[in-house]
Amino acid sequence: MQDYVRTLCHEIKATTRQGALPCNTIYFGGGTPSLVPPELVEEILLTVKECFGVRPDAEITLEADPGTFDIVRLQQYMKLGVNRISMGVQSFEEEHLQACGRSHKVADVYQAVQAVQECQVPTWSLDLISGLPGLTREQWRHTLHEAIRMDPNHISVYDLQVEEGTPFSRWYEQGRMSFPQDDEAASMYSEAVQMLTSAGYEHYEISNYAKPGHRSKHNQVYWKGVPYYAFGLGAASYLNGVRFSRPAKMQQYKSWVLEMSDGVVERGDPPQQSREESLTSSAATANANREDALLDTVMLRLRTSDGLDMGAFSRTYSSDAASVVMQAVQKHKEYGLILQLPLLHDVSTDSNCRTASPPDEGRPCALESTNAHLPPSWNFRIRLSDPEGFLLSNSIISDVFAAFSFDNKT
C-alpha cells in the first residue's frame, strides 16, 4: 500500500495546478480507504496541501466500511482533518449483507456508528441499498427505521445495479434468486422518500438525503458540473470541459505516472498512456465537448431538487437549446412529472478535487452567475417531481437527449 501511495503522491506533484483557489472538498473513496493507515492518509493530505492548497473549512470525506475501523483509528483520521465519514452500511438485515458479499455483520454496523458518535464526527452518512434479492417491504422498512434511529446527518439510498459478470448477474441468470419487480422497487423508493423526509431529511438528489446544512459538498460538485481533479488508480477527473480516466490496472497506472513529466496538464498527457484518444484543440473536438457538457448539465441538474436553471442554461448553450429542453419535457410537465418553479437565490459553488482506489480528492472552481437580467421567458427553473418524477428520471432525461440534434443550431 505504501508503494501505491508513493505513486499517487507523485501523480499529484506532477499535475499542473489550474487556477488559484485552494481545494474546498477532498474525498477519499474508490475502495475501502478506512483500511489505509492514518500515516499514509496524512502523506496524501500533505501533498495535496503543498501542491494545491486546502481551505481551512474544507469538507474532507473518507469512505469507511463497518468492521474496518475503531475509535482510535477514527480519532487519528480526524486529527488529520477528516470531518466527514461515509459509511457503506447497505442493510440492517444479516441475510442481505451476506447476499451483497459484504464482509461486515449488523453488529459491526452498530459498533461503527457508536465509534462515529463517540468521536463526534461533524458530518457522517450511511449508504443503503434497495432492490436486493429477496428483500421484503417489511425488511426494507426495518432498515430505513434503523438508519433513521442512528440519526446520521446524511443518508444515501441506492438501487441495486446488476452488472454483467458479477455474482448477482450469474445468480439471476441461473434462477438462484429473484429481484423485486419494478412496481415493488418503485414502492420501496417511495417508502424511503416518505420515511426519510418525515424524519427531517431533505431529499436533495435522487439518491441522497440530508439534514439541514449537511448536503454533501463534494457530490454537489459533480451535479453542478464544477471542474474537479482526481488522482489514483482508475480515478476520473473533469477539467476544461474534458473527462479523463486514469488506467484502472495497477501496473499500467504506475507506468503512466512514471512517464508523467513535472507540470503535466491534467487533461491526459502523455496521450499514449491515456484511456482516451489524444485530445486536440480542433473545432470538432471543442464542439463535441460542448455537446457532452450540454447533455451532462441536463442529466445532472435534473437529478437534483434544485433542478435546471433555464436562464443559466440558455445563456451558456443558447435560447434555442433551452427551447428544445422545454419542448421535450412538455408532456411530462402536463402529467405533473416536471415542475416549473421560480429561481432559487444565487448559491456560491466554489469547489473541488477527487482521488480514487484507496484515496480520492476534489477542487474549487466556480460561482453560479446571477439571473438578474434574464429575459422573462427563461427566468425560471425546472425540476422533477418527488417521488413520481424522480422514479421516471431515466425516461424523462432520455426524451430530452433524443430531442437534440447537434446537426442544427443547438
Short mmCIF file of C-alpha atoms in Angstrom, two decimals, residues 151-300:
data_model
loop_
_atom_site.label_atom_id
_atom_site.label_comp_id
_atom_site.label_asym_id
_atom_site.label_seq_id
_atom_site.Cartn_x
_atom_site.Cartn_y
_atom_site.Cartn_z
CA ASP A 151 -29.51 9.72 13.40
CA PRO A 152 -26.81 10.36 10.77
CA ASN A 153 -26.61 13.79 9.13
CA HIS A 154 -26.88 12.24 5.69
CA ILE A 155 -28.31 9.08 4.10
CA SER A 156 -27.81 7.78 0.57
CA VAL A 157 -30.23 5.21 -0.86
CA TYR A 158 -29.09 3.41 -3.98
CA ASP A 159 -30.98 0.88 -6.08
CA LEU A 160 -29.08 -2.34 -6.69
CA GLN A 161 -27.46 -2.36 -10.12
CA VAL A 162 -26.90 -5.84 -11.55
CA GLU A 163 -23.84 -5.71 -13.79
CA GLU A 164 -22.71 -8.43 -16.16
CA GLY A 165 -20.04 -10.71 -14.75
CA THR A 166 -20.96 -10.09 -11.10
CA PRO A 167 -22.20 -12.82 -8.71
CA PHE A 168 -25.66 -11.19 -8.73
CA SER A 169 -25.77 -11.45 -12.52
CA ARG A 170 -24.80 -15.13 -12.51
CA TRP A 171 -27.26 -15.97 -9.73
CA TYR A 172 -30.04 -14.15 -11.55
CA GLU A 173 -29.32 -15.96 -14.83
CA GLN A 174 -29.26 -19.30 -13.01
CA GLY A 175 -32.56 -18.52 -11.32
CA ARG A 176 -31.00 -18.81 -7.87
CA MET A 177 -32.52 -15.58 -6.62
CA SER A 178 -35.32 -13.21 -7.54
CA PHE A 179 -35.15 -9.45 -7.53
CA PRO A 180 -38.02 -7.10 -6.69
CA GLN A 181 -40.29 -6.33 -9.65
CA ASP A 182 -40.37 -2.77 -10.98
CA ASP A 183 -43.52 -1.89 -9.06
CA GLU A 184 -42.04 -3.28 -5.84
CA ALA A 185 -38.82 -1.33 -6.38
CA ALA A 186 -40.86 1.84 -7.02
CA SER A 187 -42.81 1.27 -3.81
CA MET A 188 -39.60 0.85 -1.83
CA TYR A 189 -38.24 4.08 -3.32
CA SER A 190 -41.43 5.96 -2.44
CA GLU A 191 -41.36 4.48 1.06
CA ALA A 192 -37.80 5.72 1.54
CA VAL A 193 -38.82 9.20 0.42
CA GLN A 194 -41.77 9.28 2.79
CA MET A 195 -39.93 7.91 5.84
CA LEU A 196 -36.77 9.96 5.43
CA THR A 197 -38.43 13.28 4.65
CA SER A 198 -40.83 12.75 7.56
CA ALA A 199 -37.76 12.26 9.76
CA GLY A 200 -36.39 15.68 8.77
CA TYR A 201 -34.13 14.76 5.86
CA GLU A 202 -34.15 16.90 2.71
CA HIS A 203 -34.38 14.83 -0.47
CA TYR A 204 -31.91 16.97 -2.40
CA GLU A 205 -30.87 14.48 -5.09
CA ILE A 206 -32.44 11.31 -6.48
CA SER A 207 -30.43 9.05 -4.16
CA ASN A 208 -29.42 11.46 -1.40
CA TYR A 209 -31.00 12.87 1.76
CA ALA A 210 -29.53 15.33 4.24
CA LYS A 211 -30.35 17.09 7.47
CA PRO A 212 -30.35 20.91 7.07
CA GLY A 213 -26.83 22.16 6.40
CA HIS A 214 -25.42 18.71 5.68
CA ARG A 215 -25.69 18.26 1.93
CA SER A 216 -22.54 16.63 0.54
CA LYS A 217 -20.44 19.49 -0.80
CA HIS A 218 -18.32 17.10 -2.81
CA ASN A 219 -21.21 15.38 -4.57
CA GLN A 220 -22.73 18.74 -5.44
CA VAL A 221 -19.57 19.49 -7.41
CA TYR A 222 -20.48 16.67 -9.79
CA TRP A 223 -24.12 17.63 -10.08
CA LYS A 224 -23.33 21.29 -10.74
CA GLY A 225 -20.74 20.49 -13.41
CA VAL A 226 -17.92 22.17 -11.48
CA PRO A 227 -14.38 21.12 -12.53
CA TYR A 228 -12.51 18.77 -10.23
CA TYR A 229 -9.19 16.98 -10.04
CA ALA A 230 -8.93 13.24 -9.47
CA PHE A 231 -5.90 11.15 -8.57
CA GLY A 232 -5.23 7.46 -8.25
CA LEU A 233 -5.97 4.11 -9.83
CA GLY A 234 -8.95 4.44 -12.22
CA ALA A 235 -9.82 7.93 -10.96
CA ALA A 236 -11.78 10.19 -13.35
CA SER A 237 -11.25 13.94 -13.42
CA TYR A 238 -13.17 16.76 -15.12
CA LEU A 239 -11.21 19.83 -16.20
CA ASN A 240 -11.60 22.26 -19.09
CA GLY A 241 -14.80 20.50 -20.11
CA VAL A 242 -12.99 17.18 -20.57
CA ARG A 243 -13.40 13.97 -18.55
CA PHE A 244 -10.31 11.81 -18.25
CA SER A 245 -9.88 8.41 -16.59
CA ARG A 246 -6.58 7.07 -15.36
CA PRO A 247 -5.58 3.45 -16.07
CA ALA A 248 -7.62 1.03 -13.97
CA LYS A 249 -4.90 -1.63 -13.60
CA MET A 250 -2.09 -1.10 -11.14
CA GLN A 251 0.89 -1.74 -13.42
CA GLN A 252 -0.49 0.43 -16.22
CA TYR A 253 -1.27 3.18 -13.70
CA LYS A 254 2.24 3.08 -12.25
CA SER A 255 3.76 3.19 -15.74
CA TRP A 256 1.52 6.09 -16.68
CA VAL A 257 2.53 8.09 -13.61
CA LEU A 258 6.23 7.35 -14.09
CA GLU A 259 6.07 8.73 -17.62
CA MET A 260 4.45 11.94 -16.48
CA SER A 261 6.84 14.88 -16.53
CA ASP A 262 6.68 17.65 -13.96
CA GLY A 263 3.99 20.15 -14.87
CA VAL A 264 1.92 17.74 -16.97
CA VAL A 265 -1.51 19.16 -17.74
CA GLU A 266 -4.30 17.15 -16.13
CA ARG A 267 -6.21 16.71 -19.34
CA GLY A 268 -4.44 13.41 -20.02
CA ASP A 269 -0.83 13.80 -21.16
CA PRO A 270 1.04 11.71 -22.04
CA PRO A 271 -1.61 10.79 -24.64
CA GLN A 272 -0.07 7.41 -25.46
CA GLN A 273 -0.83 6.25 -21.92
CA SER A 274 -4.34 7.60 -21.65
CA ARG A 275 -7.53 5.61 -21.95
CA GLU A 276 -8.89 8.22 -24.31
CA GLU A 277 -7.69 9.37 -27.69
CA SER A 278 -5.19 12.20 -27.69
CA LEU A 279 -7.01 15.45 -27.09
CA THR A 280 -6.74 18.20 -29.68
CA SER A 281 -7.86 21.79 -29.90
CA SER A 282 -9.74 21.23 -33.15
CA ALA A 283 -13.14 22.82 -33.66
CA ALA A 284 -14.69 19.34 -33.97
CA THR A 285 -13.32 18.28 -30.59
CA ALA A 286 -14.36 21.53 -28.93
CA ASN A 287 -17.87 21.15 -30.35
CA ALA A 288 -18.12 17.53 -29.18
CA ASN A 289 -17.02 18.57 -25.69
CA ARG A 290 -19.67 21.29 -25.66
CA GLU A 291 -22.35 18.82 -26.74
CA ASP A 292 -21.33 16.41 -23.98
CA ALA A 293 -21.35 19.24 -21.45
CA LEU A 294 -24.86 20.27 -22.51
CA LEU A 295 -26.25 16.75 -22.05
CA ASP A 296 -24.37 16.32 -18.77
CA THR A 297 -25.85 19.56 -17.49
CA VAL A 298 -29.39 18.39 -18.26
CA MET A 299 -28.87 14.94 -16.75
CA LEU A 300 -27.05 16.01 -13.59
#
